Each structure stands twice: as C-alpha cells, then as structure tokens.
Amino acid sequence: ITVADESVYHRHTVKSGETLSKIAKHYYKDPSKYQAIFKANSDILKNPDLIHPGQELIIPNI
C-alpha cells in the first residue's frame, strides 16, 4: 500500500461555476497556470474548458 504524499499536490472538488483558471488563481494566485492542473488531470479531463461540479482534481505543487 502506498500513501499519497500530500505535500506534492492537493485534491480539489469542483464546485458549480468554477473554471480551471479560477481554481489556478485560488491555488497559485495566477489563472494562467491552469495548464498545470489540466496536465495533472489529463486522465479525466479531455478539454480544459469542460469541468463539472463534483469532479475531484489533483492540484500539483508547482
């Protein structure tokens, strides 16, 4: 059993009205860093403009 290292990333549950840019601004103070979140979640996200409430995203430390 491996335990995820929470110092490497956070988990974020998408809320209604959020975008990757808004989430990036919250965590990184820079909305243009949304691409880091998109890349870290490429297994579940196919389009950075389409995220849905309830999705759990990995927010990498950059």
Tab-separated table of C-alpha atoms in Angstrom:
chain	number	residue	atom	x	y	z
A	1	ILE	CA	0.000	0.000	0.000
A	2	THR	CA	1.371	3.400	-0.953
A	3	VAL	CA	0.256	6.573	0.707
A	4	ALA	CA	-0.041	9.629	-1.495
A	5	ASP	CA	2.324	12.413	-0.500
A	6	GLU	CA	0.008	15.349	0.162
A	7	SER	CA	2.966	17.765	0.010
A	8	VAL	CA	3.193	17.123	-3.735
A	9	TYR	CA	-0.398	18.025	-4.547
A	10	HIS	CA	-3.827	18.903	-3.198
A	11	ARG	CA	-7.191	17.493	-4.132
A	12	HIS	CA	-9.942	19.875	-5.185
A	13	THR	CA	-13.604	19.050	-5.731
A	14	VAL	CA	-15.040	21.220	-8.493
A	15	LYS	CA	-17.928	23.460	-7.465
A	16	SER	CA	-20.614	24.923	-9.709
A	17	GLY	CA	-19.339	27.910	-11.695
A	18	GLU	CA	-15.654	27.103	-11.288
A	19	THR	CA	-13.197	27.016	-14.164
A	20	LEU	CA	-9.632	25.732	-14.273
A	21	SER	CA	-8.488	29.365	-14.426
A	22	LYS	CA	-10.412	30.252	-11.254
A	23	ILE	CA	-9.034	27.185	-9.481
A	24	ALA	CA	-5.491	28.070	-10.622
A	25	LYS	CA	-5.948	31.619	-9.349
A	26	HIS	CA	-7.055	30.252	-5.965
A	27	TYR	CA	-4.103	27.870	-5.532
A	28	TYR	CA	-1.357	29.666	-7.460
A	29	LYS	CA	-2.522	33.315	-7.480
A	30	ASP	CA	-2.129	33.072	-11.278
A	31	PRO	CA	-5.023	31.977	-13.515
A	32	SER	CA	-2.689	31.235	-16.439
A	33	LYS	CA	-1.292	28.245	-14.511
A	34	TYR	CA	-4.488	26.318	-15.255
A	35	GLN	CA	-2.474	24.242	-17.741
A	36	ALA	CA	-0.574	22.580	-14.867
A	37	ILE	CA	-3.893	21.441	-13.398
A	38	PHE	CA	-5.124	20.277	-16.797
A	39	LYS	CA	-1.956	18.235	-17.419
A	40	ALA	CA	-2.109	16.658	-13.948
A	41	ASN	CA	-5.680	15.539	-14.667
A	42	SER	CA	-5.354	14.522	-18.316
A	43	ASP	CA	-6.683	11.072	-17.425
A	44	ILE	CA	-10.114	12.551	-16.617
A	45	LEU	CA	-10.069	15.894	-18.472
A	46	LYS	CA	-10.044	15.990	-22.260
A	47	ASN	CA	-10.838	19.698	-22.647
A	48	PRO	CA	-9.647	22.403	-20.219
A	49	ASP	CA	-12.900	24.305	-20.779
A	50	LEU	CA	-15.105	21.378	-19.693
A	51	ILE	CA	-15.052	20.591	-15.988
A	52	HIS	CA	-18.062	19.526	-13.977
A	53	PRO	CA	-19.190	20.027	-10.373
A	54	GLY	CA	-18.222	17.058	-8.243
A	55	GLN	CA	-15.103	16.147	-10.218
A	56	GLU	CA	-12.083	15.629	-7.978
A	57	LEU	CA	-8.969	17.237	-9.430
A	58	ILE	CA	-5.329	16.904	-8.481
A	59	ILE	CA	-3.698	20.299	-7.906
A	60	PRO	CA	0.068	19.828	-8.314
A	61	ASN	CA	2.534	21.907	-6.345
A	62	ILE	CA	4.491	23.962	-8.872
